[in-house]
Coordinates of C-alpha atoms and ligand atoms in Angstrom, one line a residue:
M1 CA -15.2 -3.0 17.1
R2 CA -12.0 -5.0 17.9
F3 CA -11.5 -8.3 16.2
T4 CA -9.5 -11.4 17.4
P5 CA -7.1 -12.5 14.6
P6 CA -7.3 -14.1 12.2
H7 CA -10.7 -12.6 11.7
H8 CA -12.8 -12.4 8.5
V9 CA -15.4 -9.9 7.4
A10 CA -17.5 -10.4 4.3
N11 CA -18.6 -7.2 2.5
A12 CA -22.4 -7.5 2.2
A13 CA -22.5 -4.5 -0.2
V14 CA -20.0 -5.9 -2.8
R15 CA -21.0 -5.5 -6.4
R16 CA -20.3 -8.0 -9.1
S17 CA -21.0 -5.7 -12.0
T18 CA -18.6 -4.1 -14.5
Y19 CA -16.7 -1.1 -13.1
P20 CA -19.3 1.3 -11.8
P21 CA -19.3 4.6 -13.7
S22 CA -19.8 6.3 -10.3
L23 CA -16.2 5.4 -9.5
T24 CA -14.7 6.8 -12.7
P25 CA -14.2 10.3 -11.2
I26 CA -12.0 8.6 -8.5
L27 CA -9.9 6.1 -10.5
S28 CA -10.2 5.4 -14.3
Q29 CA -8.4 4.0 -17.3
A30 CA -7.6 7.6 -18.3
A31 CA -6.0 8.3 -14.9
L32 CA -3.9 5.1 -15.2
A33 CA -2.8 5.8 -18.7
R34 CA -1.6 9.3 -17.8
A35 CA 0.2 8.1 -14.7
R36 CA 1.8 5.3 -16.8
R37 CA 3.0 7.6 -19.5
T38 CA 4.5 10.1 -17.0
I39 CA 6.2 7.6 -14.7
E40 CA 7.6 5.4 -17.4
A41 CA 9.4 8.5 -18.7
W42 CA 11.1 9.1 -15.3
P43 CA 14.9 8.3 -15.5
G44 CA 15.6 5.0 -13.8
Y45 CA 12.1 3.5 -14.3
E46 CA 12.0 -0.3 -14.3
R47 CA 9.2 -2.7 -13.7
T48 CA 9.6 -4.4 -10.4
P49 CA 9.8 -8.3 -10.5
L50 CA 6.8 -10.6 -10.2
V51 CA 7.9 -13.7 -8.4
R52 CA 6.3 -17.1 -8.3
L53 CA 6.4 -19.0 -4.9
P54 CA 5.6 -22.6 -5.8
H55 CA 6.8 -24.1 -2.5
L56 CA 4.8 -21.7 -0.3
A57 CA 1.7 -22.3 -2.5
Q58 CA 2.1 -26.1 -2.2
R59 CA 2.6 -26.0 1.5
S60 CA -0.5 -23.9 2.0
G61 CA -2.8 -25.9 -0.2
L62 CA -3.0 -23.2 -2.9
G63 CA -2.5 -23.6 -6.7
A64 CA -0.1 -20.7 -7.1
V65 CA 1.2 -17.6 -5.2
W66 CA 2.5 -14.7 -7.1
Y67 CA 4.5 -11.9 -5.2
K68 CA 5.0 -8.5 -6.8
D69 CA 8.3 -7.4 -5.1
E70 CA 8.4 -3.6 -4.7
G71 CA 11.6 -3.6 -2.7
S72 CA 13.6 -2.2 -5.6
R73 CA 11.2 0.6 -6.7
F74 CA 13.3 3.6 -7.8
G75 CA 15.8 2.9 -5.1
L76 CA 13.2 4.0 -2.5
K77 CA 12.4 0.4 -1.6
S78 CA 8.6 0.8 -1.7
F79 CA 5.7 1.1 -4.1
K80 CA 5.1 4.5 -2.5
A81 CA 7.7 6.0 -4.9
L82 CA 4.9 5.8 -7.5
G83 CA 2.3 7.8 -5.6
G84 CA 3.7 10.8 -3.7
A85 CA 6.3 11.9 -6.3
Y86 CA 3.8 11.6 -9.2
A87 CA 1.3 13.7 -7.2
V88 CA 4.0 16.4 -6.7
Q89 CA 4.7 16.5 -10.4
E90 CA 0.9 16.8 -11.2
L91 CA 0.5 19.5 -8.6
L92 CA 3.3 21.6 -10.1
A93 CA 1.8 21.2 -13.5
R94 CA -1.6 22.4 -12.3
L95 CA -0.1 25.3 -10.3
G96 CA 2.0 26.5 -13.2
L97 CA 4.3 28.4 -10.7
P98 CA 8.1 28.2 -10.7
P99 CA 8.8 25.1 -8.6
G100 CA 11.2 27.1 -6.3
E101 CA 8.2 29.1 -5.1
V102 CA 6.2 26.0 -4.0
T103 CA 6.5 24.1 -0.7
V104 CA 4.9 20.7 -0.5
T105 CA 4.2 19.0 2.8
C106 CA 2.6 15.9 4.3
A107 CA 2.4 13.6 7.3
T108 CA 3.9 10.2 6.9
D109 CA 4.9 7.0 8.8
G110 CA 7.9 6.8 6.5
N111 CA 7.3 5.7 2.9
H112 CA 4.9 8.3 1.6
G113 CA 7.0 11.1 3.0
R114 CA 10.1 9.6 1.4
S115 CA 8.3 9.6 -2.0
V116 CA 7.1 13.2 -1.6
A117 CA 10.6 14.4 -0.6
W118 CA 12.2 12.5 -3.5
G119 CA 9.6 14.1 -5.9
A120 CA 10.2 17.5 -4.4
Q121 CA 13.9 17.2 -4.9
R122 CA 13.5 15.8 -8.4
F123 CA 11.1 18.5 -9.6
G124 CA 12.7 21.4 -7.7
C125 CA 10.3 22.5 -4.9
R126 CA 10.7 22.9 -1.2
C127 CA 9.5 20.1 1.2
R128 CA 8.5 19.8 4.8
I129 CA 7.5 16.4 6.2
Y130 CA 5.7 15.6 9.5
I131 CA 6.4 12.3 11.3
H132 CA 4.8 11.1 14.5
A133 CA 6.3 9.9 17.8
T134 CA 7.2 6.3 16.9
V135 CA 8.6 6.7 13.4
S136 CA 12.2 5.4 13.6
E137 CA 15.3 7.6 13.3
G138 CA 16.3 5.5 10.3
R139 CA 13.2 6.4 8.4
K140 CA 13.6 10.1 9.4
R141 CA 17.1 10.1 8.0
A142 CA 16.0 8.5 4.8
I143 CA 13.6 11.4 4.2
E144 CA 16.1 14.0 5.1
A145 CA 18.5 12.5 2.6
F146 CA 16.2 13.9 -0.1
G147 CA 16.7 17.4 1.2
A148 CA 13.4 17.7 3.1
E149 CA 12.9 19.4 6.5
V150 CA 11.5 16.7 8.8
V151 CA 9.4 17.7 11.9
R152 CA 8.5 15.2 14.6
T153 CA 5.1 15.8 16.2
P154 CA 3.5 14.2 19.4
G155 CA 0.8 11.6 19.1
N156 CA 0.0 9.1 16.3
Y157 CA -0.2 9.2 12.5
D158 CA -3.6 10.8 12.5
D159 CA -2.4 13.6 14.8
S160 CA 0.5 14.3 12.4
V161 CA -1.9 14.5 9.5
R162 CA -3.9 17.2 11.3
Q163 CA -0.7 19.1 12.2
A164 CA 0.5 19.1 8.6
A165 CA -2.9 20.4 7.4
T166 CA -3.0 23.2 10.0
D167 CA 0.6 24.4 9.3
A168 CA 0.0 24.3 5.5
A169 CA -3.1 26.4 5.8
Q170 CA -1.2 29.0 7.8
N171 CA 1.8 29.2 5.5
G172 CA 0.4 28.7 2.1
W173 CA 2.1 25.3 1.6
H174 CA 0.6 22.5 -0.4
V175 CA -0.4 19.3 1.3
V176 CA 0.4 16.2 -0.7
S177 CA -1.4 13.6 1.3
D178 CA -2.0 9.9 0.5
T179 CA -5.3 10.0 2.3
S180 CA -8.4 12.0 1.4
Y181 CA -10.9 13.7 3.5
P182 CA -14.0 15.9 2.9
G183 CA -12.8 18.9 0.8
Y184 CA -9.4 17.3 0.0
T185 CA -9.6 14.8 -2.8
D186 CA -7.6 15.9 -5.9
I187 CA -4.1 15.1 -4.8
P188 CA -4.9 11.7 -3.2
K189 CA -6.5 10.8 -6.5
D190 CA -3.1 11.4 -8.2
V191 CA -1.3 9.4 -5.5
M192 CA -3.7 6.4 -6.2
A193 CA -3.3 6.8 -9.9
G194 CA 0.5 6.3 -9.5
Y195 CA -0.2 3.1 -7.5
M196 CA -2.4 1.8 -10.3
L197 CA 0.8 1.4 -12.4
M198 CA 2.1 -1.2 -9.9
A199 CA -1.1 -3.3 -10.3
E200 CA -1.0 -2.9 -14.1
E201 CA 2.6 -4.1 -14.3
A202 CA 1.7 -7.2 -12.2
F203 CA -1.3 -8.0 -14.3
D204 CA 0.7 -7.6 -17.5
A205 CA 3.3 -10.0 -16.2
L206 CA 0.9 -12.8 -15.0
P207 CA 0.5 -15.8 -17.3
E208 CA -3.2 -16.0 -16.5
P209 CA -5.6 -13.9 -14.4
P210 CA -5.5 -14.6 -10.7
T211 CA -8.5 -15.9 -8.8
H212 CA -7.7 -13.9 -5.7
I213 CA -5.8 -10.6 -5.0
A214 CA -4.8 -9.7 -1.5
V215 CA -3.6 -6.2 -0.5
Q216 CA -2.7 -4.8 2.9
G217 CA -4.6 -1.8 4.1
G218 CA -3.3 1.4 5.8
V219 CA -5.7 4.2 4.7
G220 CA -6.8 1.9 1.9
G221 CA -5.3 3.9 -1.0
V222 CA -3.2 1.1 -2.5
A223 CA -5.9 -1.5 -2.0
A224 CA -8.4 0.8 -3.8
A225 CA -5.9 1.4 -6.6
V226 CA -5.2 -2.3 -7.1
L227 CA -8.9 -3.2 -6.9
A228 CA -9.9 -0.5 -9.4
T229 CA -7.2 -1.5 -11.9
S230 CA -8.4 -5.2 -11.7
W231 CA -12.0 -4.2 -12.0
L232 CA -11.3 -2.0 -15.0
R233 CA -9.3 -4.8 -16.6
W234 CA -11.5 -7.8 -16.0
G235 CA -14.9 -6.3 -15.4
A236 CA -17.5 -8.5 -13.7
A237 CA -15.2 -11.5 -14.0
R238 CA -12.6 -9.8 -11.8
P239 CA -10.7 -11.8 -9.2
R240 CA -11.9 -12.0 -5.6
F241 CA -10.5 -9.0 -3.7
V242 CA -9.2 -9.3 -0.2
V243 CA -7.9 -6.5 2.0
V244 CA -5.7 -7.5 5.0
E245 CA -5.0 -5.3 8.1
P246 CA -3.2 -5.5 11.4
E247 CA -5.5 -6.0 14.4
R248 CA -4.2 -2.9 16.1
A249 CA -4.9 -0.6 13.2
A250 CA -7.9 -2.2 11.4
C251 CA -10.2 0.5 10.0
I252 CA -11.4 -1.1 6.7
A253 CA -12.6 -4.3 8.2
P254 CA -14.8 -2.6 10.9
S255 CA -16.0 -0.2 8.2
L256 CA -17.0 -3.0 5.9
A257 CA -18.7 -4.8 8.8
A258 CA -20.7 -1.7 9.6
G259 CA -21.4 -0.6 6.0
E260 CA -20.0 2.8 6.7
R261 CA -16.6 4.4 7.6
R262 CA -15.5 3.6 11.1
A263 CA -12.2 4.5 12.9
A264 CA -9.9 1.8 14.2
A265 CA -10.6 0.6 17.7
G266 CA -7.0 -0.4 18.2
D267 CA -4.2 1.9 19.5
L268 CA -2.5 1.9 16.1
D269 CA 0.6 0.4 17.8
T270 CA 1.4 -2.2 15.2
L271 CA 4.8 -3.2 14.0
M272 CA 3.5 -2.7 10.5
A273 CA 4.4 1.0 10.5
G274 CA 3.0 1.7 7.0
L275 CA -0.4 0.3 8.0
A276 CA -0.7 2.1 11.3
C277 CA -3.6 4.3 10.2
G278 CA -6.9 4.7 12.1
E279 CA -9.2 6.1 9.3
V280 CA -10.0 5.0 5.8
S281 CA -9.4 7.5 3.1
L282 CA -12.7 8.9 1.9
L283 CA -12.1 8.1 -1.8
A284 CA -10.6 4.7 -1.1
W285 CA -13.7 3.8 1.0
D286 CA -16.0 4.4 -2.0
V287 CA -14.0 2.0 -4.1
L288 CA -13.5 -0.6 -1.4
H289 CA -17.1 -0.5 -0.2
A290 CA -18.3 -1.2 -3.7
G291 CA -15.8 -3.9 -4.7
C292 CA -13.8 -5.4 -1.9
D293 CA -15.1 -8.9 -1.3
D294 CA -13.4 -9.7 2.0
A295 CA -11.4 -8.1 4.8
L296 CA -9.0 -10.1 7.0
V297 CA -7.4 -9.0 10.3
I298 CA -4.1 -10.5 11.4
D299 CA -1.7 -10.0 14.3
D300 CA 1.9 -8.7 14.0
Q301 CA 3.4 -12.1 14.6
A302 CA 1.8 -13.5 11.5
A303 CA 3.4 -10.8 9.4
V304 CA 6.8 -11.3 11.0
T305 CA 6.6 -15.1 10.4
V306 CA 6.1 -14.5 6.7
M307 CA 9.0 -12.0 6.6
R308 CA 11.2 -14.8 8.0
D309 CA 9.8 -17.5 5.7
L310 CA 10.4 -15.3 2.6
A311 CA 14.0 -14.6 3.8
N312 CA 14.6 -18.4 4.4
P313 CA 12.8 -20.0 1.5
A314 CA 12.4 -23.7 0.8
G315 CA 12.1 -25.7 -2.5
D316 CA 12.4 -23.6 -5.6
D317 CA 11.2 -20.4 -4.0
P318 CA 13.7 -17.5 -4.2
A319 CA 14.8 -15.5 -1.2
L320 CA 12.9 -12.2 -0.8
V321 CA 13.5 -9.2 1.4
A322 CA 10.1 -8.0 2.7
G323 CA 9.7 -5.2 5.2
E324 CA 7.2 -5.4 8.1
S325 CA 4.4 -3.8 6.1
A326 CA 5.1 -5.9 3.0
T327 CA 3.8 -9.3 4.1
C328 CA 0.4 -8.5 5.6
G329 CA -1.6 -9.4 2.5
L330 CA 0.3 -12.7 2.0
A331 CA 0.1 -13.5 5.8
G332 CA -3.6 -13.0 5.7
I333 CA -4.1 -15.4 2.8
L334 CA -1.8 -18.0 4.4
A335 CA -3.7 -17.7 7.8
A336 CA -7.0 -18.1 6.0
A337 CA -5.8 -21.0 3.9
E338 CA -4.8 -22.9 7.1
R339 CA -8.2 -22.5 8.8
P340 CA -10.9 -24.6 7.1
D341 CA -13.7 -22.2 7.9
L342 CA -11.9 -19.2 6.5
A343 CA -10.6 -21.2 3.5
T344 CA -14.2 -22.1 2.7
A345 CA -15.4 -18.6 3.2
L346 CA -12.8 -17.2 0.9
R347 CA -12.9 -20.2 -1.5
L348 CA -9.2 -20.8 -1.2
D349 CA -8.2 -24.2 -2.4
R350 CA -5.7 -26.0 -4.8
S351 CA -7.2 -24.3 -7.8
S352 CA -6.6 -20.8 -6.4
R353 CA -4.0 -18.5 -8.0
V354 CA -3.3 -15.7 -5.5
L355 CA -1.6 -12.4 -6.3
V356 CA -0.1 -10.4 -3.4
F357 CA 2.0 -7.2 -3.3
G358 CA 5.2 -7.1 -1.3
T359 CA 4.9 -3.4 -0.9
E360 CA 8.3 -2.7 0.6
G361 CA 11.8 -4.0 1.1
D362 CA 13.9 -3.2 4.2
T363 CA 12.8 0.4 4.4
D364 CA 13.9 0.3 8.1
E365 CA 17.2 -1.6 7.8
A366 CA 17.8 -1.9 11.6
L367 CA 14.3 -3.2 12.3
Y368 CA 14.6 -5.6 9.4
Q369 CA 17.8 -7.0 10.8
E370 CA 16.3 -7.3 14.3
L371 CA 13.2 -9.1 13.0
V372 CA 14.8 -11.5 10.5
G373 CA 18.2 -11.9 12.1
R374 CA 20.2 -10.9 9.0
T375 CA 20.6 -7.9 6.7
A376 CA 18.9 -7.7 3.3
E377 CA 22.3 -8.2 1.6
E378 CA 22.9 -11.4 3.6
V379 CA 19.5 -12.7 2.8
L380 CA 19.9 -12.1 -0.9
A381 CA 23.5 -13.4 -0.9
A382 CA 22.3 -16.8 0.6
Ligands
LIG401 C1 5.0 -0.5 2.7 C2 3.6 -0.1 2.7 N1 2.6 -1.0 2.4 C3 1.3 -0.6 2.4 C4 0.9 0.6 2.8 C5 -0.6 1.0 2.8 O1 -0.9 1.9 1.9 P1 -2.3 2.7 2.1 O2 -2.1 3.6 3.2 O3 -2.5 3.4 0.8 O4 -3.4 1.7 2.4 C6 1.9 1.6 3.1 C7 1.5 2.9 3.6 O5 2.3 3.7 4.0 C8 3.2 1.2 3.1 O6 4.2 2.0 3.5

């Protein structure tokens, strides 16, 4: 199933109940509390800013737009710092082995591998990271800077996931993946629990609950984590939840349309590198199938336009540095708000208070400069 953007899918299976007990083994208040306690104790922990964008909201016919800016998270420039590194720490605690005897590994399109490598360095274990053919040299170097060995494999992200799993099984390494599949669910749960902290920080900082939350989807891990955190907090009165994906790597939208997991029909060749995933994570699917109200599919240009708009703000909006996977959620909401049929379907109007997550800063500095025309420093200095 390939959609023409902007495209909307309504989830026919969505439940408007309190948080279903069947989801508690995946994501829970207890998992969030543990992740919060642990991560808040890491040196250098700071809450990332929650920024209001009044001009953008006004221009788009919305009541308010709130943007959680993850560009400064632990110096890694993306929310992913919360997931992979936390999962490494939890894994080491479970194994009870001297960290020097443990090797962690994963496949990545950049940000997750950076987090696992950072965690491995921090907690003292060895690390081997797999990247696929189109991951940039800049991203590769950023992972190597944390002492990891980085291996480039042929094919796309899903091929690199399979290669990491095969090599780990042969060598006794531990896969710390952000996606789950049959028989592999414990570690991705920890990764998602780490992400829940980002959502909780945003909810704590909001003056009133949002009416809508939009999150971009790769394998769906962060979307599921934000949705679960909102559901646990607000119960049946939770905000409408929207997942937004690139047309060339949309796997959640076709899955929601079909009522079961479906792989992306696109070639995964999207500029939004962090979202170039062809299969929904097994655990994320259970959460999204139960609670995601809508899926939107957008094209790369829509995301780039929003990157430039955030870098060149008008009115009282501050300048923001958003990488190419950061703006998808916001771009989806803005595209829907502009189209009367989609605005009606999603109930977007002047009373809407929308929360979005700017999930990364300029994690690929050269690409950011090419797309926006200036460096992150220049954007912020202006
Ligand atoms: C910046 C950024 N945003 C969003 C995502 C999507 O996260 P997930 O794969 O959990 O859906 C990623 C994934 O790598 C990412 O790097």
